[in-house]
PDB file of C-alpha atoms in Angstrom:
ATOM      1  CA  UNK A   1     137.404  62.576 199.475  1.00  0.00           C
ATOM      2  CA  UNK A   2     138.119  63.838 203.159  1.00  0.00           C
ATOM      3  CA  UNK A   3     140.076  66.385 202.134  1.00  0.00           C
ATOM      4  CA  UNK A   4     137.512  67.548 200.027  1.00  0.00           C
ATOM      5  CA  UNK A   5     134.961  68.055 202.585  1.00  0.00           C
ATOM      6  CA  UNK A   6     137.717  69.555 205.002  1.00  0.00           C
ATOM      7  CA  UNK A   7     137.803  72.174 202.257  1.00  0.00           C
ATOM      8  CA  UNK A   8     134.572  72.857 201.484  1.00  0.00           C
ATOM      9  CA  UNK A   9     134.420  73.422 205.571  1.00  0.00           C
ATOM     10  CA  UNK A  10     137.319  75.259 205.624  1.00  0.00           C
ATOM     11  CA  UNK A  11     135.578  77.630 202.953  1.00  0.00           C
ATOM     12  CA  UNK A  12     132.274  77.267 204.494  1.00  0.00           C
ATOM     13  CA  UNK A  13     133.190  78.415 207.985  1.00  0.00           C
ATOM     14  CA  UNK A  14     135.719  81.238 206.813  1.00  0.00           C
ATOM     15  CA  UNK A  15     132.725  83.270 205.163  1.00  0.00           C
ATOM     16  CA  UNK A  16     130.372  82.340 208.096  1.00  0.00           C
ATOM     17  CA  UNK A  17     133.340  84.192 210.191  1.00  0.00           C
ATOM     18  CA  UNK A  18     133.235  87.092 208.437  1.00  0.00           C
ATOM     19  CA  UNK A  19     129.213  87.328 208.217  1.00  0.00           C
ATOM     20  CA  UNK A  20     129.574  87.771 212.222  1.00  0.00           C
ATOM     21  CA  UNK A  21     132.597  89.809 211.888  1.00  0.00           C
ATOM     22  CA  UNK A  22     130.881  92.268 209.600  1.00  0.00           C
ATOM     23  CA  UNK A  23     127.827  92.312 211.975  1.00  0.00           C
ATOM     24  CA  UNK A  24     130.200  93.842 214.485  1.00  0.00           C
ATOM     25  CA  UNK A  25     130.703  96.534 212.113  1.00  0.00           C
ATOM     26  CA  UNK A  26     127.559  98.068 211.336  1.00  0.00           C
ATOM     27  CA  UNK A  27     127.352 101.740 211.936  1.00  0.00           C
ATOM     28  CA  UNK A  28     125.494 104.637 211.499  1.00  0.00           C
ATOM     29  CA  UNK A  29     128.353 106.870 212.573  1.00  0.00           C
ATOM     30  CA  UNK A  30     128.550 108.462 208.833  1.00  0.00           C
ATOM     31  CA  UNK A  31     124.948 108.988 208.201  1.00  0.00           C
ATOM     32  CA  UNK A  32     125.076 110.489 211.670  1.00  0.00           C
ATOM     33  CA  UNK A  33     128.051 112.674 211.462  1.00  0.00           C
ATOM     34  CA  UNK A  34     127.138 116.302 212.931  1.00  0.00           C
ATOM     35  CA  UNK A  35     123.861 115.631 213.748  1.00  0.00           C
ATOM     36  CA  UNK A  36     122.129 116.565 217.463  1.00  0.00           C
ATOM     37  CA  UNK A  37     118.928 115.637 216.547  1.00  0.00           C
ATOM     38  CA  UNK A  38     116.413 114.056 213.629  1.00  0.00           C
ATOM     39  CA  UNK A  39     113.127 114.779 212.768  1.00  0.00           C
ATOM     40  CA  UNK A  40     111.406 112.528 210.855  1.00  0.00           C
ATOM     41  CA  UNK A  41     107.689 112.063 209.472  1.00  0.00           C
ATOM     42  CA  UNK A  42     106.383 108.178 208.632  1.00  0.00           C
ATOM     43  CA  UNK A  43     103.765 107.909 206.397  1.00  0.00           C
ATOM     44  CA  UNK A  44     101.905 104.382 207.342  1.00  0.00           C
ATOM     45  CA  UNK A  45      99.897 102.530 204.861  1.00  0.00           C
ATOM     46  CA  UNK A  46     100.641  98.661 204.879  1.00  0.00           C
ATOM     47  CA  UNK A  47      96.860  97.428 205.562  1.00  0.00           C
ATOM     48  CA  UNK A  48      97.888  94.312 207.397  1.00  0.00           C
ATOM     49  CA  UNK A  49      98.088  94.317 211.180  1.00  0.00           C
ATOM     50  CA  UNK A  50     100.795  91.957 212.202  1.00  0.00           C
ATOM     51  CA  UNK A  51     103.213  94.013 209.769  1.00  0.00           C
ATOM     52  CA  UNK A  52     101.939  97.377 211.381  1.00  0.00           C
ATOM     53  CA  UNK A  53     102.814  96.090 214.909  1.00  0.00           C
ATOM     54  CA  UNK A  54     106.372  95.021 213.518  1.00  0.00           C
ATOM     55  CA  UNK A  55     106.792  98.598 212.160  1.00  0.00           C
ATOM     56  CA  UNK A  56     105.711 100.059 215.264  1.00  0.00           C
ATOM     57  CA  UNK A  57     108.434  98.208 217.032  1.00  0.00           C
ATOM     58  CA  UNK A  58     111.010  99.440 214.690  1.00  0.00           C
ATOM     59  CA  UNK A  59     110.292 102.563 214.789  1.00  0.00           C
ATOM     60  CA  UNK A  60     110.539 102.477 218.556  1.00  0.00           C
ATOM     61  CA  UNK A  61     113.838 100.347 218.019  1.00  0.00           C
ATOM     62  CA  UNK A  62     114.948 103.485 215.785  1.00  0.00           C
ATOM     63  CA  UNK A  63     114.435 106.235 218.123  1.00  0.00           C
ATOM     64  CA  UNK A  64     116.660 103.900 220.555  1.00  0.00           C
ATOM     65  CA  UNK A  65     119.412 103.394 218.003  1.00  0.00           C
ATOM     66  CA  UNK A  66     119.518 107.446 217.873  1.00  0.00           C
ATOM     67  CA  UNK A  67     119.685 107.969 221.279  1.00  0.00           C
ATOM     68  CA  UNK A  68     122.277 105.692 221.973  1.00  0.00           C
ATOM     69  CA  UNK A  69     123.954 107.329 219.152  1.00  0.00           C
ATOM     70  CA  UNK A  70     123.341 110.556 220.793  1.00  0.00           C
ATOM     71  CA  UNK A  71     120.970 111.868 218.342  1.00  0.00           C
ATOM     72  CA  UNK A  72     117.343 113.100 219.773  1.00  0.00           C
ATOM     73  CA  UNK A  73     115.026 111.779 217.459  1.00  0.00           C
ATOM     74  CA  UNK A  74     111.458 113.588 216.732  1.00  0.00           C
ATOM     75  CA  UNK A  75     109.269 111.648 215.416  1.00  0.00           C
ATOM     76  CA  UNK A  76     105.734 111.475 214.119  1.00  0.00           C
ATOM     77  CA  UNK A  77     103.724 108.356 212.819  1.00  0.00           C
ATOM     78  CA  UNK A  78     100.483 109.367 210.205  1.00  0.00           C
ATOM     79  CA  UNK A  79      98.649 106.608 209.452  1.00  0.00           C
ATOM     80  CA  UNK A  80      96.217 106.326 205.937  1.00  0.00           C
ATOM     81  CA  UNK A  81      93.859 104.188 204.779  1.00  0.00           C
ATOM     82  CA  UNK A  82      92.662 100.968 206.016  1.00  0.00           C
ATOM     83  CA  UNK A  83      95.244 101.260 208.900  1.00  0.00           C
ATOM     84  CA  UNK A  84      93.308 103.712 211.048  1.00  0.00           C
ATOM     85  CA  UNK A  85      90.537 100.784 211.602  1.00  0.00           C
ATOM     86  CA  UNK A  86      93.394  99.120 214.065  1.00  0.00           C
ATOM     87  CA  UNK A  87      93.632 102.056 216.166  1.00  0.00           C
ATOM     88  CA  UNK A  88      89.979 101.886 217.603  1.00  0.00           C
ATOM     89  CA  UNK A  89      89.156 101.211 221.283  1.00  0.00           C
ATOM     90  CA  UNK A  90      86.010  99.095 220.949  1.00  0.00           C
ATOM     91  CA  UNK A  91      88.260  96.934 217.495  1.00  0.00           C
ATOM     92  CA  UNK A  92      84.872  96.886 215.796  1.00  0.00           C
ATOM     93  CA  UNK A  93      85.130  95.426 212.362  1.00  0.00           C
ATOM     94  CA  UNK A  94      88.619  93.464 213.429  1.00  0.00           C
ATOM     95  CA  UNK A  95      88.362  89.808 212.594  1.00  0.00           C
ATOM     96  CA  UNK A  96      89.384  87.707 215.842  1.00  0.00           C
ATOM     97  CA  UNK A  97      92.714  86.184 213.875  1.00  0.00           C
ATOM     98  CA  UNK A  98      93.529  90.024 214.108  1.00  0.00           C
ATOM     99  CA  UNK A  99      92.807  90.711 217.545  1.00  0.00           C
ATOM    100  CA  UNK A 100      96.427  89.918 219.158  1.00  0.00           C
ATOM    101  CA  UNK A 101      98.416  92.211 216.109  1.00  0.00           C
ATOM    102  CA  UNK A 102      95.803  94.954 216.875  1.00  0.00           C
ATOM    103  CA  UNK A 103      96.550  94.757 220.909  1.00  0.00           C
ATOM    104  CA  UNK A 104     100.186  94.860 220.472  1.00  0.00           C
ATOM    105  CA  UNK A 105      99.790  97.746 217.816  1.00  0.00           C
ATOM    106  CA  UNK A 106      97.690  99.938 220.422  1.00  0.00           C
ATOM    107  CA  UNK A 107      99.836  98.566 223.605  1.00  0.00           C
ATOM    108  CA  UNK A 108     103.302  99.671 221.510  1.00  0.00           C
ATOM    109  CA  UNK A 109     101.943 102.889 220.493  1.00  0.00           C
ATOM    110  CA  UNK A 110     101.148 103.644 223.986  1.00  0.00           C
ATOM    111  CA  UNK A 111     104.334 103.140 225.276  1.00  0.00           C
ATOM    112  CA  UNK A 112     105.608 105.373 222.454  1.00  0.00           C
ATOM    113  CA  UNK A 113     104.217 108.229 223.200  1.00  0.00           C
ATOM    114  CA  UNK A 114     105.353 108.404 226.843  1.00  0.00           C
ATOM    115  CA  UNK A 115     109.061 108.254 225.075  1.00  0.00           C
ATOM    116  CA  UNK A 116     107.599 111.658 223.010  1.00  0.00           C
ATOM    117  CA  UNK A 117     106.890 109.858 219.420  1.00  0.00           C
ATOM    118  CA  UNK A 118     103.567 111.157 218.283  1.00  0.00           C
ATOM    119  CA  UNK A 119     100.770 109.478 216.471  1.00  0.00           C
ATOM    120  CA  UNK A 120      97.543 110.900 214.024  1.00  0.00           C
ATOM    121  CA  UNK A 121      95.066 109.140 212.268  1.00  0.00           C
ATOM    122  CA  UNK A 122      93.792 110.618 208.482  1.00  0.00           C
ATOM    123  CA  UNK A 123      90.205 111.914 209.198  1.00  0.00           C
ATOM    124  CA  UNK A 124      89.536 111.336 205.302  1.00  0.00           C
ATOM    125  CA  UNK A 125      90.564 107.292 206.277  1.00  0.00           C
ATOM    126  CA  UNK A 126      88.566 107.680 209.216  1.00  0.00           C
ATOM    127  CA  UNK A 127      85.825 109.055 207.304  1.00  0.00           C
ATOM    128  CA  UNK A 128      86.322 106.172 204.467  1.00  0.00           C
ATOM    129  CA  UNK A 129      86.441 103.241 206.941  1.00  0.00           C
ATOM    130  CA  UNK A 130      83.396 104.865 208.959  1.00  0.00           C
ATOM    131  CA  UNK A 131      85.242 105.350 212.074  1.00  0.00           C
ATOM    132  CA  UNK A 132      84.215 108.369 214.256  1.00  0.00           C
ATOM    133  CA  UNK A 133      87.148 110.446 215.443  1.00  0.00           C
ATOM    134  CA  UNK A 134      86.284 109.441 218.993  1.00  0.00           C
ATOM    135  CA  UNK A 135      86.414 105.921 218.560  1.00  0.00           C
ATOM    136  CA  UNK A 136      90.510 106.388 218.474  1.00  0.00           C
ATOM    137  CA  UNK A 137      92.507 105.354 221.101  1.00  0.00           C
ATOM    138  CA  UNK A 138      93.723 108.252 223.445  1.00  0.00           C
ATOM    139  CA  UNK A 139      97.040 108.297 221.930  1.00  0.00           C
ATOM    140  CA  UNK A 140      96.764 108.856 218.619  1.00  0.00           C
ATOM    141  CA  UNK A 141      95.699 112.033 217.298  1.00  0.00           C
ATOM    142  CA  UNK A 142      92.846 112.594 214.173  1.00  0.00           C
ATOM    143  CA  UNK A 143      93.262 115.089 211.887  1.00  0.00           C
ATOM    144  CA  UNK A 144      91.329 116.497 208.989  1.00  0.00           C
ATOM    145  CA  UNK A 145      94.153 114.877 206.340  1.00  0.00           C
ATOM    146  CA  UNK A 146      97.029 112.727 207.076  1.00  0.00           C
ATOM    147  CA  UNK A 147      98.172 114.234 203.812  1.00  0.00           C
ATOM    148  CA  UNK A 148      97.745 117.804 204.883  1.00  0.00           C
ATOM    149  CA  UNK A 149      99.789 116.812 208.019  1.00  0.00           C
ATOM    150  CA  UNK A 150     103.148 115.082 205.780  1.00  0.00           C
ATOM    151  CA  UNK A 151     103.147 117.954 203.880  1.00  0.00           C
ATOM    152  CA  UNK A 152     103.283 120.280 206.418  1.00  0.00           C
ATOM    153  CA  UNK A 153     105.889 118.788 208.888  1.00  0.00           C
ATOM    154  CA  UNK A 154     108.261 117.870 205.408  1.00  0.00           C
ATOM    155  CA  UNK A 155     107.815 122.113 205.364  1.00  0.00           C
ATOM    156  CA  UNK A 156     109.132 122.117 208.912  1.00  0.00           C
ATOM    157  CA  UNK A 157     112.523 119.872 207.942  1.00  0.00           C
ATOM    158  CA  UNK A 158     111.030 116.736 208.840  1.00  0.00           C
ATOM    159  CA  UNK A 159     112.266 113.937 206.345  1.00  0.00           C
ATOM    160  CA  UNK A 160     109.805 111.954 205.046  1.00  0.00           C
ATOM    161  CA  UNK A 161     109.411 108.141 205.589  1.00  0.00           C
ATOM    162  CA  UNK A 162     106.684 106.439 203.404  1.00  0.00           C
ATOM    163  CA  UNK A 163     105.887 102.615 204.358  1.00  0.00           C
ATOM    164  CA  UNK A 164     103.561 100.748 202.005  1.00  0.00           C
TER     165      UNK A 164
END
């Protein structure tokens, strides 16, 4: 029976070993290979603001990962829909379980764009979530249609990045 479990531990801990080893591993290097820079477009619609804040963190996370790679990212974040209601100053309409997401989304985003990542809000989700233009935080940009904006900076070699 002992020797049994000494197996099953044996077996258990060998694939746990190389889990960590393979975690060593990881690497862009490929995807990467010949490229001095990135340009890149994210398309933000996810309607829930705990999992915006995360994504606003990993995109920062990302343009770090580049630049240690030594790949200058340029990036731009367009948010749609609901989304643009957590980028307001005054947070009207933001139910107080949302308040803390909300703050780090705005306190992220700032940071961000002193590291060059820019931010716009869709006037037509402005529009649709009745939020006036100047209601936005100073960081983020509005403009007339978030879609408008995609299409045009996927026409000037930026790669798209849609997150639902």
């Amino acid at each position: 029976m002992s020797f049994r479990i000494l197996a099953i531990m044996l077996v258990i801990s060998s694939g746990l070993f190389s889990c960590i080893s393979q975690g060593n591993t990881l690497s862009d290097a490929q995807a990467l290979s010949g490229l001095h820079s990135a340009k890149a477009v994210f398309l933000v619609n996810i309607k829930n603001p705990n999992a915006v804040a995360h994504l606003v963190k990993v995109i920062g996370l990302t343009r770090k990962q580049l630049l240690q790679q030594k790949v200058t990212p340029h990036f731009i974040v367009v948010f749609i829909g609901p989304d643009v209601a957590f980028l307001t100053k005054n947070r009207r309409g933001i139910p107080y379980t949302e308040e803390r997401a909300v703050a780090t989304i705005e306190h992220e985003i700032g940071m961000l764009t002193k590291e060059g990542i820019r931010f716009q809000a869709c006037g037509v989700a402005l529009h649709g979530m009745d939020v006036h233009p100047s209601a936005l935080i100073p960081t983020v940009q509005p403009v007339e249609s978030g879609f408008i904006s995609v299409i045009a900076y996927q026409q000037r070699g930026y790669a798209l990045v849609p997150v639902y």
